[in-house]
GROMACS .gro file of C-alpha atoms in nm:
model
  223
    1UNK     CA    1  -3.599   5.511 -10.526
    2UNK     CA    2  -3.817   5.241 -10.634
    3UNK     CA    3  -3.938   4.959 -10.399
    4UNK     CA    4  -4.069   4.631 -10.549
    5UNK     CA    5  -4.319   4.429 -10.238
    6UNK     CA    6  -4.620   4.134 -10.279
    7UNK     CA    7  -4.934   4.318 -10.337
    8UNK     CA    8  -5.171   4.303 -10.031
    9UNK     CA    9  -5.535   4.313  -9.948
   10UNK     CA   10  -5.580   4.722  -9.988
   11UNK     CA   11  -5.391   4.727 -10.356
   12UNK     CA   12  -5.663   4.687 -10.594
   13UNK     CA   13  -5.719   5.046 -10.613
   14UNK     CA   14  -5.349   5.142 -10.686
   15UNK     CA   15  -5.405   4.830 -10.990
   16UNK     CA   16  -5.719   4.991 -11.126
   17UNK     CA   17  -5.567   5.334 -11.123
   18UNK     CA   18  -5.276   5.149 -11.364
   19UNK     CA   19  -5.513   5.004 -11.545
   20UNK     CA   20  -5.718   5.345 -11.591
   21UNK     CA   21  -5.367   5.473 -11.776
   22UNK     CA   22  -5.391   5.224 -12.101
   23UNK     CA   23  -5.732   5.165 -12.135
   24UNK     CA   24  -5.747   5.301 -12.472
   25UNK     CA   25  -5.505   5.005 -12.548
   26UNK     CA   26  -5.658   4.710 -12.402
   27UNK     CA   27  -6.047   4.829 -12.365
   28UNK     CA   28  -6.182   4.849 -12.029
   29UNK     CA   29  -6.093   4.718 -11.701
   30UNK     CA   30  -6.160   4.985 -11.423
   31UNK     CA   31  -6.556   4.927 -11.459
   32UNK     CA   32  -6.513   4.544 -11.520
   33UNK     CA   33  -6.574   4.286 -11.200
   34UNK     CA   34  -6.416   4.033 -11.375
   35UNK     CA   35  -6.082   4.224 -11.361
   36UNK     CA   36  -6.138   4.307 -11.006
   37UNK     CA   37  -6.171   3.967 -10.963
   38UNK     CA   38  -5.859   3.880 -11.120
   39UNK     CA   39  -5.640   4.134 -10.948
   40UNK     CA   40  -5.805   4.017 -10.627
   41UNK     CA   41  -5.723   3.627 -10.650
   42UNK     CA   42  -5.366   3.719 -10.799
   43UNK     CA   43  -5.326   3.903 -10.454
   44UNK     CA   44  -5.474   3.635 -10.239
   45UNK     CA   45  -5.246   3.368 -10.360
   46UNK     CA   46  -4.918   3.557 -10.361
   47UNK     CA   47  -4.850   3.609 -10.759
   48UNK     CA   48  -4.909   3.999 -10.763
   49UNK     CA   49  -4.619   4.248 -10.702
   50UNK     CA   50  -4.631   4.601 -10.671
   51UNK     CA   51  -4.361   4.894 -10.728
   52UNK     CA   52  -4.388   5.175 -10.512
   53UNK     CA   53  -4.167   5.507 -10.523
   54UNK     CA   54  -4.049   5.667 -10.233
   55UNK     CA   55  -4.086   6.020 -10.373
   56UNK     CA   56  -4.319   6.120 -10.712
   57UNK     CA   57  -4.137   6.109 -11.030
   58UNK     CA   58  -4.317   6.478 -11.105
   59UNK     CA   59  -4.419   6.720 -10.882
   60UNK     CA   60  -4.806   6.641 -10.996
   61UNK     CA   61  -4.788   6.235 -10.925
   62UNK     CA   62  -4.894   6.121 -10.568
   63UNK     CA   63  -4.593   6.007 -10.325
   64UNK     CA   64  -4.887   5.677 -10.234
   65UNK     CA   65  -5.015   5.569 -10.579
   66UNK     CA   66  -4.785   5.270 -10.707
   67UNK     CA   67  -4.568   5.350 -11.019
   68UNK     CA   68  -4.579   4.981 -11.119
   69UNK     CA   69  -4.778   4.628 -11.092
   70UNK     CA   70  -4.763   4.275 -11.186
   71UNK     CA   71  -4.901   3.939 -11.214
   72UNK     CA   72  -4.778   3.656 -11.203
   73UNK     CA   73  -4.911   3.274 -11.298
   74UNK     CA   74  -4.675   2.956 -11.237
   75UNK     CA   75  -4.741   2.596 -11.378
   76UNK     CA   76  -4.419   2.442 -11.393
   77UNK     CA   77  -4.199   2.425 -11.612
   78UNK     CA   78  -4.471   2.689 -11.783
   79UNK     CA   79  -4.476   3.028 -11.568
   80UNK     CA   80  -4.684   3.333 -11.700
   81UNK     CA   81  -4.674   3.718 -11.679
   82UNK     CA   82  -5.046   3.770 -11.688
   83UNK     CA   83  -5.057   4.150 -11.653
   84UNK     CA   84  -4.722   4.413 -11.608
   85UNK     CA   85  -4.808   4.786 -11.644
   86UNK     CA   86  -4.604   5.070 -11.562
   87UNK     CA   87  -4.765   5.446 -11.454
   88UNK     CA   88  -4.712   5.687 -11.785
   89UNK     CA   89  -4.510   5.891 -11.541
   90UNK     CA   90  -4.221   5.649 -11.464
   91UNK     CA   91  -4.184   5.527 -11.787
   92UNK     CA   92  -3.861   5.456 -11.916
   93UNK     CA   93  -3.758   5.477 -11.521
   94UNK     CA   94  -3.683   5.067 -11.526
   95UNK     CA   95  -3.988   5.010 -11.295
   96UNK     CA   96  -4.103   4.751 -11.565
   97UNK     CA   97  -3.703   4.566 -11.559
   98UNK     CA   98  -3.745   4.571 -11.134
   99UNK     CA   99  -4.078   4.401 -11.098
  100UNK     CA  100  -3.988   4.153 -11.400
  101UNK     CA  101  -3.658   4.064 -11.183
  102UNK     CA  102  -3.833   4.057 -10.875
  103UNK     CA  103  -4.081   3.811 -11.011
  104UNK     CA  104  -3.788   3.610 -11.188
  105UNK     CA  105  -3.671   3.557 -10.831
  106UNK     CA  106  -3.941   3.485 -10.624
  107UNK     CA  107  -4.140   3.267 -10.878
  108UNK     CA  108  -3.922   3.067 -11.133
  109UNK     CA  109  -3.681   2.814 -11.154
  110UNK     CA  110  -3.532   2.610 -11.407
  111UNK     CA  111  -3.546   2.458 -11.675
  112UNK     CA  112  -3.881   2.628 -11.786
  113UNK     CA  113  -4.011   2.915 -11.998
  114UNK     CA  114  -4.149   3.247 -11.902
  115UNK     CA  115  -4.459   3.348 -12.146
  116UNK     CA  116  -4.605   3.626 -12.212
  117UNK     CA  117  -4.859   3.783 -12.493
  118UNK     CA  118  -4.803   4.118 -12.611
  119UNK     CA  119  -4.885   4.313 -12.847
  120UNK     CA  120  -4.886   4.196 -13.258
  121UNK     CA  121  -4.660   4.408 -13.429
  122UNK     CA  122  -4.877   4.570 -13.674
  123UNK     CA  123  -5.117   4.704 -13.340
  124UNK     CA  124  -5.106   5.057 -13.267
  125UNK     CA  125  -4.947   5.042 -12.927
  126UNK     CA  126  -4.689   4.820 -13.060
  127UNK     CA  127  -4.461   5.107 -13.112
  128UNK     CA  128  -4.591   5.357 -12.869
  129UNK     CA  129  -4.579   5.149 -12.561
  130UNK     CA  130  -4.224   4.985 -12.704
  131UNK     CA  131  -4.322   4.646 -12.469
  132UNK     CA  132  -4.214   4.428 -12.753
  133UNK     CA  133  -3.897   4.619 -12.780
  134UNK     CA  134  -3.894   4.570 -12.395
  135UNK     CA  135  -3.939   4.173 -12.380
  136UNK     CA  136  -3.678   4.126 -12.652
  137UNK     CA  137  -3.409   4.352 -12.469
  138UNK     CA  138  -3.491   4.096 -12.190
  139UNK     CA  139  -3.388   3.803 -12.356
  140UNK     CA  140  -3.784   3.722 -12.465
  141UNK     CA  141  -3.779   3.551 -12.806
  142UNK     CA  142  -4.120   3.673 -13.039
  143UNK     CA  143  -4.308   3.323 -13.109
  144UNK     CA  144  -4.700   3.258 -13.287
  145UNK     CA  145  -5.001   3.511 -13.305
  146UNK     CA  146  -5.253   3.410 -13.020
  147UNK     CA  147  -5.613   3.525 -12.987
  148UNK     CA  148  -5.693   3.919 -13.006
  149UNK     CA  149  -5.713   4.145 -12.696
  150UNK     CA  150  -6.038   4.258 -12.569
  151UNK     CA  151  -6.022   4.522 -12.768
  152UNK     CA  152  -5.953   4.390 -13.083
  153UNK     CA  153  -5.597   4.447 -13.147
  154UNK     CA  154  -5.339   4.153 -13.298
  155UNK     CA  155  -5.152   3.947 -12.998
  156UNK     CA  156  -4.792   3.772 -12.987
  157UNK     CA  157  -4.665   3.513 -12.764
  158UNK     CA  158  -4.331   3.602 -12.648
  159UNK     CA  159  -4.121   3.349 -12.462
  160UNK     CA  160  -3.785   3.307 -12.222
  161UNK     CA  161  -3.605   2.993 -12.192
  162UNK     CA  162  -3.468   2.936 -11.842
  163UNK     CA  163  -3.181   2.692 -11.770
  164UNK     CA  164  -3.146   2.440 -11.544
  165UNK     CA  165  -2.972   2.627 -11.302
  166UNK     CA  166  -3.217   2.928 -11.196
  167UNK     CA  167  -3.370   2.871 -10.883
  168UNK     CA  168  -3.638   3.072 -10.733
  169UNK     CA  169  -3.543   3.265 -10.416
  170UNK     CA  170  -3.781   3.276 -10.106
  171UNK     CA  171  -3.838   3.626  -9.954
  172UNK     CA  172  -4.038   3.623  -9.703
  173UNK     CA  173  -4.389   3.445  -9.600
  174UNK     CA  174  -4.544   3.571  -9.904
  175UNK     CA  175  -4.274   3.495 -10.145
  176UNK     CA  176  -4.393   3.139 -10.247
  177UNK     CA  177  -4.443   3.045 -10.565
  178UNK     CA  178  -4.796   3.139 -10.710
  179UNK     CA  179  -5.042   2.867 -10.598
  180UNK     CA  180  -5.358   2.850 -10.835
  181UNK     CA  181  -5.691   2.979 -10.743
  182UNK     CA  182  -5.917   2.784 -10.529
  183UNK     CA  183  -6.172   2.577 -10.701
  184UNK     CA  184  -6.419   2.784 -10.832
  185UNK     CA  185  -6.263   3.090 -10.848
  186UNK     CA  186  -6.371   3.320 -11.097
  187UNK     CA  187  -6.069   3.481 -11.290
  188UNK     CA  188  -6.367   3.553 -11.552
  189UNK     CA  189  -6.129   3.890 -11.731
  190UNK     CA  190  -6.130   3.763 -12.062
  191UNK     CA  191  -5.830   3.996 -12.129
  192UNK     CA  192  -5.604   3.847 -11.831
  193UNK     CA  193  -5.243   3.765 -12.046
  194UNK     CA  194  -5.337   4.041 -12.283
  195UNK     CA  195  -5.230   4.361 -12.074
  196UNK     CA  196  -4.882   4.454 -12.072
  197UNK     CA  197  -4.749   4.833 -12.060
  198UNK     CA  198  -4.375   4.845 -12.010
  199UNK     CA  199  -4.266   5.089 -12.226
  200UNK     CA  200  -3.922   5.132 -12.161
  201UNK     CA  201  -3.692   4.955 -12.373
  202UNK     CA  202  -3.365   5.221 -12.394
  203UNK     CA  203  -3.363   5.221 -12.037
  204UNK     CA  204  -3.025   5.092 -11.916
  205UNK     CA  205  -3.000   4.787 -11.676
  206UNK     CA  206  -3.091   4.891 -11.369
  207UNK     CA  207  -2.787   4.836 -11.122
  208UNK     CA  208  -2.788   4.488 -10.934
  209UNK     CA  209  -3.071   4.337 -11.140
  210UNK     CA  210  -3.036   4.028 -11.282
  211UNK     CA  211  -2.945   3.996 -11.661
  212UNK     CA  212  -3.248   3.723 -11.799
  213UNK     CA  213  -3.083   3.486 -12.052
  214UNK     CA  214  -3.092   3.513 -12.475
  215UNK     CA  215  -3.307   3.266 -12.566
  216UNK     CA  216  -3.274   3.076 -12.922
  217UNK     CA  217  -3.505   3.266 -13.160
  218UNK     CA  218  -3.849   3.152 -13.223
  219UNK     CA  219  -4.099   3.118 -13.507
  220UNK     CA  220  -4.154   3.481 -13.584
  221UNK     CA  221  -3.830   3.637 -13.438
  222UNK     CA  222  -3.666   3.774 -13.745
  223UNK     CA  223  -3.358   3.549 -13.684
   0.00000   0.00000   0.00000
């Protein structure tokens, strides 16, 4: 079974060892403060979720190590996924669909549009991670290039419209909406927005979850 809870002060180890898994997509992050830094204020302010499994997948992945992780960035009516990764062993599991829901409810309401930057489609991991296949099953619509990841590699903007009539739902204590950093704050990653791992695109709808809207197609979408 997979759990989806807020990150908490403790996590950034279970995010690093996630981000240690598709480093030879996006370039480093374990060794780089800046990303430490980002995981750390995401957690702070409420916008970081983490999916946890209550058994391992395989009989060589650790019960405790989280199978999933997210953040999140709100600016009304804008709202960001700045970083979703799933662990190489629960791929295709629908942790990716769970923590994308999960956010959906606790962060977002209507109208608005969800954005986030994936990979370009002629990039190597475009394919082999399947996240743009992923987005688009979610009712993401494939918009402009943006800047290259840290790495290098091409970078799409992918965005959701949301209607009028989503409202965010409040959890618990934790569940507000994502407040921004304090001033000052360094979020200094320069590849923050550029990191997303979700590859799981044939993986059915997970019962209960949410089905996120068809947008209109955007520049870029094929039609």
């Amino acid at each position: 079974m997979i759990t989806i809870r807020p990150a908490r002060e403790g996590d950034l180890d279970g995010f690093l060892t996630l981000a240690a898994q598709v480093e030879h997509w996006f370039g480093p992050m374990v060794g780089e403060p800046g990303f430490h830094r980002a995981v750390e204020a995401h957690i702070r302010t409420g916008a970081a979720l983490v999916a946890e499994a209550t058994e391992p997948a395989t009989p060589s992945a650790g019960a405790s190590a989280p199978v999933g992780g997210l953040l999140f960035g709100a600016d009304p009516p804008t709202y960001h996924v700045h970083w979703l990764v799933t662990a190489a062993h629960c791929r295709g599991a629908g942790v990716g669909r769970r923590l994308m829901a999960e956010a959906m409810l606790r962060y977002v309401s209507g109208p608005g549009t969800v954005e986030v930057v994936t990979f370009g489609p002629d990039h190597p991991g475009a394919v082999e991670s399947g996240a743009r296949a992923f987005y688009e099953r979610l009712g993401f619509a494939p918009g402009e290039p943006t800047d290259p990841g840290p790495e290098g590699g091409s970078r799409q903007i992918y965005r959701l419209d949301v209607p009028a009539d989503v409202r965010r739902v409040r959890r618990d204590r934790t569940a507000d909406r994502p407040k921004p950093p304090p001033p000052g704050e360094d979020l200094g990653w320069r590849g923050l927005r550029r990191t997303t791992v979700v590859p799981e695109a044939t993986s059915p709808r997970p019962s209960g979850a949410p089905r996120a809207p068809r947008p209109t197609p955007g520049p870029g979408s094929g039609g």
